[in-house]
Amino acid sequence: MNTKEEIIDAMRGESKDLPPPAIFTQTGTVGQMSQCGSAWPDANTDPVKMAELSVQLSKQFGFACSRVPYCLVVESEAFGCDINEGTVEKQPMIVGSPYYSDSIMDVPDMISPEEFVSTGRRSVVLDAAGKIASEHGDLFLTASMMDPLAVSCQVIGMENLLMGLFMECDKIVDWIKALTPRLSAYAKALSEVSDNVMVITEGESDIIPPDMFDMLVTEHTSKVVSEIGSTFSTVHCCGNTIDIIENLVSIGSNALSIETHVDPEGILDRIGGKARLVGGIKPVDVLLQGTPEQIVSDAKKHADLGYSIIAPECGVPPRTSDENLMALSKYREL
C-alpha cells in the first residue's frame, strides 16, 4: 500500500524499505481524463477540473500523491506570451512573445509580485492546490513552477537567449533578476497550499555552459527555493546534468529530479546524501513504450541503487497506458 507518510519519510531520508512510487512531474493522461471526465484543455484553466484530474492518479492507480499543474507556461502568460491552449492530448505551449527580437530587449515595467501571484493561471493553480489540500489530505501534493532562467527562455525565446549569452549576457542576467522576486512570491504562495514545490530549470549542460550555471541558475533559483519555507522542495532539470550535479545540490532543495541513465551510481555518489534522488523511470522509452514488466524491473533496479523515490524522470506522456501506470504504482508488490 502506498501512503503519504512513506513519501514524507523518503523526502527526509528516513525510508527503510523499498522506496515509495510517486509522480512529481506532469501526471495527466488520456486514460485518466476519460475516467474522471475532467480533460484538457479545460483542466488547465478550471481549478475544480484541475484538482479532479490531479487526484485521479490516486483513485485509479493507488498513488499516494497528486500534482498540479499539467503544463510549463503558467508563469510566462503573465508577461504577454501568446499561448496555444492545446488539446486533450497536448499541453498548452507558447507560440509567440512580444519580446522575441534579433537582440535582447530591455526589461520592461513588470507586473508586481503580488499581482503576479493573484491573477491569471497562477491563481488557478493555487485554488486547485488549496482544494486538493483541504479535501485530500492523505495525498502528498506537489505544485510545480518554472525558475527564473526557464521563464526567461520562454519570454525572450530560447534561440535569442542562447545567442544573447555570448553577445548581451548582462541583459540576460537583467531579465533573470527581474523575474526572480515574482517567482519567489509564487513559490511562497505554492508552499502554503502544498507539501512539495517543484522548481523546474532549463539549466542542463546541453543548453547552458556549465561555467555559467551558477550565474544564471544557482544565484537566482536558490532565492526562489529559500521562499518555500518548511514545505519540501524539489529541483527538476531535464537533459544532461552530469557536469552540474554539485551546482544543483547547492541550490538547497530537499530532492533532485533529474535524468540519471548516463551514470546513476556516480550521480548518487556525487550527491553524497545532501539531497534525495527522485526518478529512475524513463518517461518515453520505459513508461510510454515499455511493458509493465520492464517498469517493475527498472523500478527495483533503481530502488537497489539507492533512489529515495521511484518516479518518472520527466512528465508522464499523455498517451501512457493505464497498465503501465498501475505497474509503477504497484512495483513493490509485483
C-alpha positions as a Python dict, from the first residue, in 0.01 Angstrom:
ca = {
    (1, 'M'): (0, 0, 0),
    (2, 'N'): (128, 347, -89),
    (3, 'T'): (98, 617, 177),
    (4, 'K'): (174, 986, 211),
    (5, 'E'): (379, 913, 522),
    (6, 'E'): (615, 692, 317),
    (7, 'I'): (682, 977, 75),
    (8, 'I'): (742, 1219, 362),
    (9, 'D'): (986, 976, 525),
    (10, 'A'): (1165, 932, 192),
    (11, 'M'): (1196, 1309, 143),
    (12, 'R'): (1350, 1327, 490),
    (13, 'G'): (1593, 1048, 407),
    (14, 'E'): (1430, 815, 658),
    (15, 'S'): (1294, 546, 426),
    (16, 'K'): (1392, 196, 543),
    (17, 'D'): (1219, -40, 296),
    (18, 'L'): (1174, -25, -80),
    (19, 'P'): (1126, 342, -175),
    (20, 'P'): (771, 454, -249),
    (21, 'P'): (650, 521, -603),
    (22, 'A'): (530, 873, -674),
    (23, 'I'): (496, 1123, -956),
    (24, 'F'): (620, 1480, -901),
    (25, 'T'): (611, 1568, -1272),
    (26, 'Q'): (312, 1607, -1509),
    (27, 'T'): (51, 1336, -1433),
    (28, 'G'): (-235, 1383, -1679),
    (29, 'T'): (-311, 1105, -1928),
    (30, 'V'): (-588, 1048, -2177),
    (31, 'G'): (-696, 738, -1983),
    (32, 'Q'): (-741, 930, -1661),
    (33, 'M'): (-926, 1212, -1836),
    (34, 'S'): (-1168, 961, -1984),
    (35, 'Q'): (-1231, 801, -1645),
    (36, 'C'): (-1288, 1116, -1439),
    (37, 'G'): (-1445, 1343, -1702),
    (38, 'S'): (-1202, 1631, -1642),
    (39, 'A'): (-989, 1678, -1951),
    (40, 'W'): (-752, 1922, -2113),
    (41, 'P'): (-772, 2198, -2216),
    (42, 'D'): (-1042, 2283, -1957),
    (43, 'A'): (-847, 2115, -1674),
    (44, 'N'): (-568, 2367, -1734),
    (45, 'T'): (-787, 2670, -1663),
    (46, 'D'): (-1063, 2549, -1429),
    (47, 'P'): (-940, 2489, -1071),
    (48, 'V'): (-1212, 2233, -994),
    (49, 'K'): (-1133, 2026, -1305),
    (50, 'M'): (-759, 2066, -1246),
    (51, 'A'): (-798, 1927, -895),
    (52, 'E'): (-1027, 1645, -1007),
    (53, 'L'): (-783, 1523, -1271),
    (54, 'S'): (-493, 1552, -1027),
    (55, 'V'): (-648, 1320, -766),
    (56, 'Q'): (-750, 1068, -1034),
    (57, 'L'): (-392, 938, -1018),
    (58, 'S'): (-467, 812, -668),
    (59, 'K'): (-825, 700, -731),
    (60, 'Q'): (-738, 496, -1038),
    (61, 'F'): (-391, 361, -961),
    (62, 'G'): (-336, 395, -588),
    (63, 'F'): (-55, 652, -589),
    (64, 'A'): (-41, 842, -260),
    (65, 'C'): (30, 1169, -440),
    (66, 'S'): (-113, 1432, -670),
    (67, 'R'): (35, 1714, -873),
    (68, 'V'): (-63, 2045, -1034),
    (69, 'P'): (-45, 2194, -1295),
    (70, 'Y'): (-7, 1998, -1623),
    (71, 'C'): (195, 2241, -1835),
    (72, 'L'): (501, 2465, -1824),
    (73, 'V'): (362, 2801, -1933),
    (74, 'V'): (166, 2919, -1628),
    (75, 'E'): (424, 3184, -1541),
    (76, 'S'): (512, 3313, -1887),
    (77, 'E'): (150, 3402, -1964),
    (78, 'A'): (180, 3691, -1719),
    (79, 'F'): (447, 3854, -1935),
    (80, 'G'): (248, 3870, -2257),
    (81, 'C'): (335, 3541, -2422),
    (82, 'D'): (84, 3403, -2671),
    (83, 'I'): (-38, 3058, -2567),
    (84, 'N'): (-192, 2779, -2771),
    (85, 'E'): (-432, 2617, -2522),
    (86, 'G'): (-365, 2266, -2653),
    (87, 'T'): (-599, 1968, -2683),
    (88, 'V'): (-699, 1662, -2486),
    (89, 'E'): (-361, 1510, -2582),
    (90, 'K'): (-141, 1819, -2595),
    (91, 'Q'): (-44, 2060, -2321),
    (92, 'P'): (-56, 2438, -2371),
    (93, 'M'): (251, 2583, -2538),
    (94, 'I'): (398, 2922, -2620),
    (95, 'V'): (356, 3031, -2982),
    (96, 'G'): (480, 3388, -2955),
    (97, 'S'): (609, 3665, -2732),
    (98, 'P'): (633, 4044, -2762),
    (99, 'Y'): (999, 4011, -2659),
    (100, 'Y'): (1119, 3793, -2945),
    (101, 'S'): (1376, 4010, -3123),
    (102, 'D'): (1706, 3997, -3308),
    (103, 'S'): (1864, 4148, -2997),
    (104, 'I'): (1775, 4115, -2630),
    (105, 'M'): (1517, 4379, -2541),
    (106, 'D'): (1547, 4578, -2222),
    (107, 'V'): (1339, 4456, -1928),
    (108, 'P'): (1004, 4642, -1930),
    (109, 'D'): (799, 4754, -1633),
    (110, 'M'): (660, 4427, -1496),
    (111, 'I'): (352, 4314, -1313),
    (112, 'S'): (412, 4336, -935),
    (113, 'P'): (492, 4018, -740),
    (114, 'E'): (158, 4046, -559),
    (115, 'E'): (-43, 4078, -880),
    (116, 'F'): (161, 3805, -1047),
    (117, 'V'): (61, 3559, -775),
    (118, 'S'): (-305, 3658, -751),
    (119, 'T'): (-402, 3675, -1120),
    (120, 'G'): (-420, 3453, -1428),
    (121, 'R'): (-342, 3085, -1415),
    (122, 'R'): (-119, 3126, -1110),
    (123, 'S'): (-438, 3185, -913),
    (124, 'V'): (-599, 2880, -1082),
    (125, 'V'): (-312, 2657, -971),
    (126, 'L'): (-326, 2797, -618),
    (127, 'D'): (-703, 2742, -599),
    (128, 'A'): (-670, 2385, -728),
    (129, 'A'): (-388, 2307, -485),
    (130, 'G'): (-587, 2450, -197),
    (131, 'K'): (-887, 2238, -291),
    (132, 'I'): (-677, 1920, -303),
    (133, 'A'): (-506, 2000, 26),
    (134, 'S'): (-837, 2058, 206),
    (135, 'E'): (-1025, 1760, 58),
    (136, 'H'): (-747, 1502, 10),
    (137, 'G'): (-507, 1546, 298),
    (138, 'D'): (-395, 1185, 260),
    (139, 'L'): (-218, 1270, -67),
    (140, 'F'): (131, 1417, -95),
    (141, 'L'): (69, 1722, -312),
    (142, 'T'): (336, 1862, -543),
    (143, 'A'): (285, 2204, -704),
    (144, 'S'): (533, 2290, -975),
    (145, 'M'): (668, 2612, -1121),
    (146, 'M'): (944, 2735, -1352),
    (147, 'D'): (1262, 2903, -1231),
    (148, 'P'): (1383, 3248, -1349),
    (149, 'L'): (1607, 3107, -1623),
    (150, 'A'): (1330, 2884, -1760),
    (151, 'V'): (1078, 3169, -1773),
    (152, 'S'): (1340, 3395, -1933),
    (153, 'C'): (1390, 3131, -2204),
    (154, 'Q'): (1018, 3133, -2274),
    (155, 'V'): (966, 3509, -2270),
    (156, 'I'): (1278, 3607, -2466),
    (157, 'G'): (1293, 3293, -2678),
    (158, 'M'): (1539, 3008, -2635),
    (159, 'E'): (1737, 3084, -2951),
    (160, 'N'): (1762, 3453, -2863),
    (161, 'L'): (1871, 3372, -2510),
    (162, 'L'): (2143, 3134, -2624),
    (163, 'M'): (2278, 3393, -2867),
    (164, 'G'): (2247, 3659, -2601),
    (165, 'L'): (2464, 3465, -2358),
    (166, 'F'): (2763, 3543, -2580),
    (167, 'M'): (2656, 3882, -2716),
    (168, 'E'): (2447, 4053, -2445),
    (169, 'C'): (2492, 3844, -2130),
    (170, 'D'): (2429, 4139, -1897),
    (171, 'K'): (2082, 4184, -2046),
    (172, 'I'): (2003, 3813, -1994),
    (173, 'V'): (2100, 3847, -1630),
    (174, 'D'): (1881, 4159, -1602),
    (175, 'W'): (1580, 3953, -1716),
    (176, 'I'): (1656, 3674, -1471),
    (177, 'K'): (1699, 3921, -1185),
    (178, 'A'): (1372, 4096, -1269),
    (179, 'L'): (1177, 3768, -1275),
    (180, 'T'): (1323, 3634, -950),
    (181, 'P'): (1110, 3831, -698),
    (182, 'R'): (790, 3747, -887),
    (183, 'L'): (872, 3377, -894),
    (184, 'S'): (988, 3385, -532),
    (185, 'A'): (649, 3523, -428),
    (186, 'Y'): (478, 3248, -628),
    (187, 'A'): (696, 2981, -467),
    (188, 'K'): (600, 3107, -123),
    (189, 'A'): (229, 3103, -212),
    (190, 'L'): (253, 2749, -354),
    (191, 'S'): (430, 2629, -39),
    (192, 'E'): (135, 2742, 170),
    (193, 'V'): (-105, 2504, -10),
    (194, 'S'): (112, 2204, -98),
    (195, 'D'): (351, 1950, 54),
    (196, 'N'): (622, 1989, -209),
    (197, 'V'): (713, 2266, -452),
    (198, 'M'): (897, 2151, -764),
    (199, 'V'): (1108, 2421, -929),
    (200, 'I'): (1194, 2343, -1292),
    (201, 'T'): (1506, 2487, -1453),
    (202, 'E'): (1645, 2488, -1807),
    (203, 'G'): (1999, 2468, -1673),
    (204, 'E'): (2103, 2142, -1836),
    (205, 'S'): (2456, 2130, -1977),
    (206, 'D'): (2336, 2079, -2336),
    (207, 'I'): (2181, 2426, -2322),
    (208, 'I'): (2369, 2629, -2061),
    (209, 'P'): (2751, 2610, -2042),
    (210, 'P'): (2837, 2460, -1701),
    (211, 'D'): (3065, 2752, -1618),
    (212, 'M'): (2765, 2985, -1649),
    (213, 'F'): (2530, 2774, -1437),
    (214, 'D'): (2587, 2948, -1106),
    (215, 'M'): (2550, 3293, -1263),
    (216, 'L'): (2227, 3204, -1447),
    (217, 'V'): (2067, 2949, -1215),
    (218, 'T'): (2214, 2891, -869),
    (219, 'E'): (2226, 3254, -762),
    (220, 'H'): (1862, 3317, -850),
    (221, 'T'): (1688, 2980, -815),
    (222, 'S'): (1829, 2942, -464),
    (223, 'K'): (1639, 3261, -373),
    (224, 'V'): (1319, 3109, -510),
    (225, 'V'): (1377, 2784, -319),
    (226, 'S'): (1452, 2974, 2),
    (227, 'E'): (1098, 3115, -2),
    (228, 'I'): (945, 2767, 11),
    (229, 'G'): (993, 2755, 387),
    (230, 'S'): (904, 2439, 579),
    (231, 'T'): (741, 2273, 279),
    (232, 'F'): (954, 2019, 90),
    (233, 'S'): (1119, 2140, -228),
    (234, 'T'): (1243, 1959, -539),
    (235, 'V'): (1455, 2093, -823),
    (236, 'H'): (1388, 1933, -1162),
    (237, 'C'): (1624, 1955, -1458),
    (238, 'C'): (1591, 1758, -1781),
    (239, 'G'): (1872, 1659, -2012),
    (240, 'N'): (2241, 1623, -1935),
    (241, 'T'): (2321, 1731, -1580),
    (242, 'I'): (2635, 1523, -1525),
    (243, 'D'): (2862, 1831, -1513),
    (244, 'I'): (2640, 2036, -1280),
    (245, 'I'): (2531, 1789, -1011),
    (246, 'E'): (2710, 1972, -732),
    (247, 'N'): (2567, 2303, -854),
    (248, 'L'): (2214, 2162, -847),
    (249, 'V'): (2267, 2034, -494),
    (250, 'S'): (2390, 2376, -383),
    (251, 'I'): (2054, 2533, -472),
    (252, 'G'): (1932, 2390, -143),
    (253, 'S'): (1630, 2176, -228),
    (254, 'N'): (1535, 1859, -42),
    (255, 'A'): (1532, 1648, -358),
    (256, 'L'): (1660, 1638, -715),
    (257, 'S'): (1456, 1512, -1009),
    (258, 'I'): (1697, 1455, -1297),
    (259, 'E'): (1773, 1217, -1581),
    (260, 'T'): (2032, 977, -1443),
    (261, 'H'): (2060, 699, -1702),
    (262, 'V'): (2407, 821, -1801),
    (263, 'D'): (2566, 732, -1466),
    (264, 'P'): (2315, 676, -1183),
    (265, 'E'): (2571, 530, -942),
    (266, 'G'): (2813, 816, -998),
    (267, 'I'): (2539, 1075, -956),
    (268, 'L'): (2433, 925, -624),
    (269, 'D'): (2794, 935, -505),
    (270, 'R'): (2829, 1300, -603),
    (271, 'I'): (2504, 1400, -435),
    (272, 'G'): (2650, 1246, -121),
    (273, 'G'): (2326, 1235, 74),
    (274, 'K'): (2279, 1614, 54),
    (275, 'A'): (1952, 1569, -136),
    (276, 'R'): (1714, 1285, -210),
    (277, 'L'): (1713, 1146, -565),
    (278, 'V'): (1371, 1115, -732),
    (279, 'G'): (1334, 922, -1060),
    (280, 'G'): (1466, 604, -1220),
    (281, 'I'): (1192, 557, -1483),
    (282, 'K'): (1244, 694, -1834),
    (283, 'P'): (916, 860, -1933),
    (284, 'V'): (916, 774, -2304),
    (285, 'D'): (1136, 467, -2353),
    (286, 'V'): (1001, 284, -2049),
    (287, 'L'): (678, 439, -1914),
    (288, 'L'): (518, 510, -2252),
    (289, 'Q'): (674, 250, -2481),
    (290, 'G'): (780, -22, -2237),
    (291, 'T'): (592, -306, -2071),
    (292, 'P'): (471, -340, -1712),
    (293, 'E'): (744, -598, -1657),
    (294, 'Q'): (1012, -354, -1775),
    (295, 'I'): (877, -82, -1548),
    (296, 'V'): (885, -311, -1245),
    (297, 'S'): (1237, -424, -1331),
    (298, 'D'): (1370, -69, -1372),
    (299, 'A'): (1193, 45, -1056),
    (300, 'K'): (1351, -231, -846),
    (301, 'K'): (1691, -173, -1005),
    (302, 'H'): (1691, 194, -907),
    (303, 'A'): (1549, 115, -565),
    (304, 'D'): (1851, -110, -509),
    (305, 'L'): (2084, 168, -625),
    (306, 'G'): (1956, 397, -351),
    (307, 'Y'): (1690, 620, -505),
    (308, 'S'): (1465, 773, -240),
    (309, 'I'): (1150, 785, -454),
    (310, 'I'): (1083, 587, -772),
    (311, 'A'): (924, 815, -1029),
    (312, 'P'): (925, 920, -1394),
    (313, 'E'): (1228, 1137, -1469),
    (314, 'C'): (1015, 1386, -1662),
    (315, 'G'): (646, 1444, -1734),
    (316, 'V'): (421, 1143, -1794),
    (317, 'P'): (340, 1125, -2168),
    (318, 'P'): (-35, 1178, -2213),
    (319, 'R'): (-74, 852, -2407),
    (320, 'T'): (85, 640, -2132),
    (321, 'S'): (-127, 328, -2074),
    (322, 'D'): (-324, 258, -1761),
    (323, 'E'): (-142, -75, -1729),
    (324, 'N'): (198, 92, -1717),
    (325, 'L'): (94, 347, -1456),
    (326, 'M'): (-52, 68, -1246),
    (327, 'A'): (276, -124, -1272),
    (328, 'L'): (469, 176, -1141),
    (329, 'S'): (226, 225, -854),
    (330, 'K'): (239, -144, -756),
    (331, 'Y'): (604, -221, -838),
    (332, 'R'): (680, -330, -481),
    (333, 'E'): (405, -590, -493),
    (334, 'L'): (492, -741, -832),
}
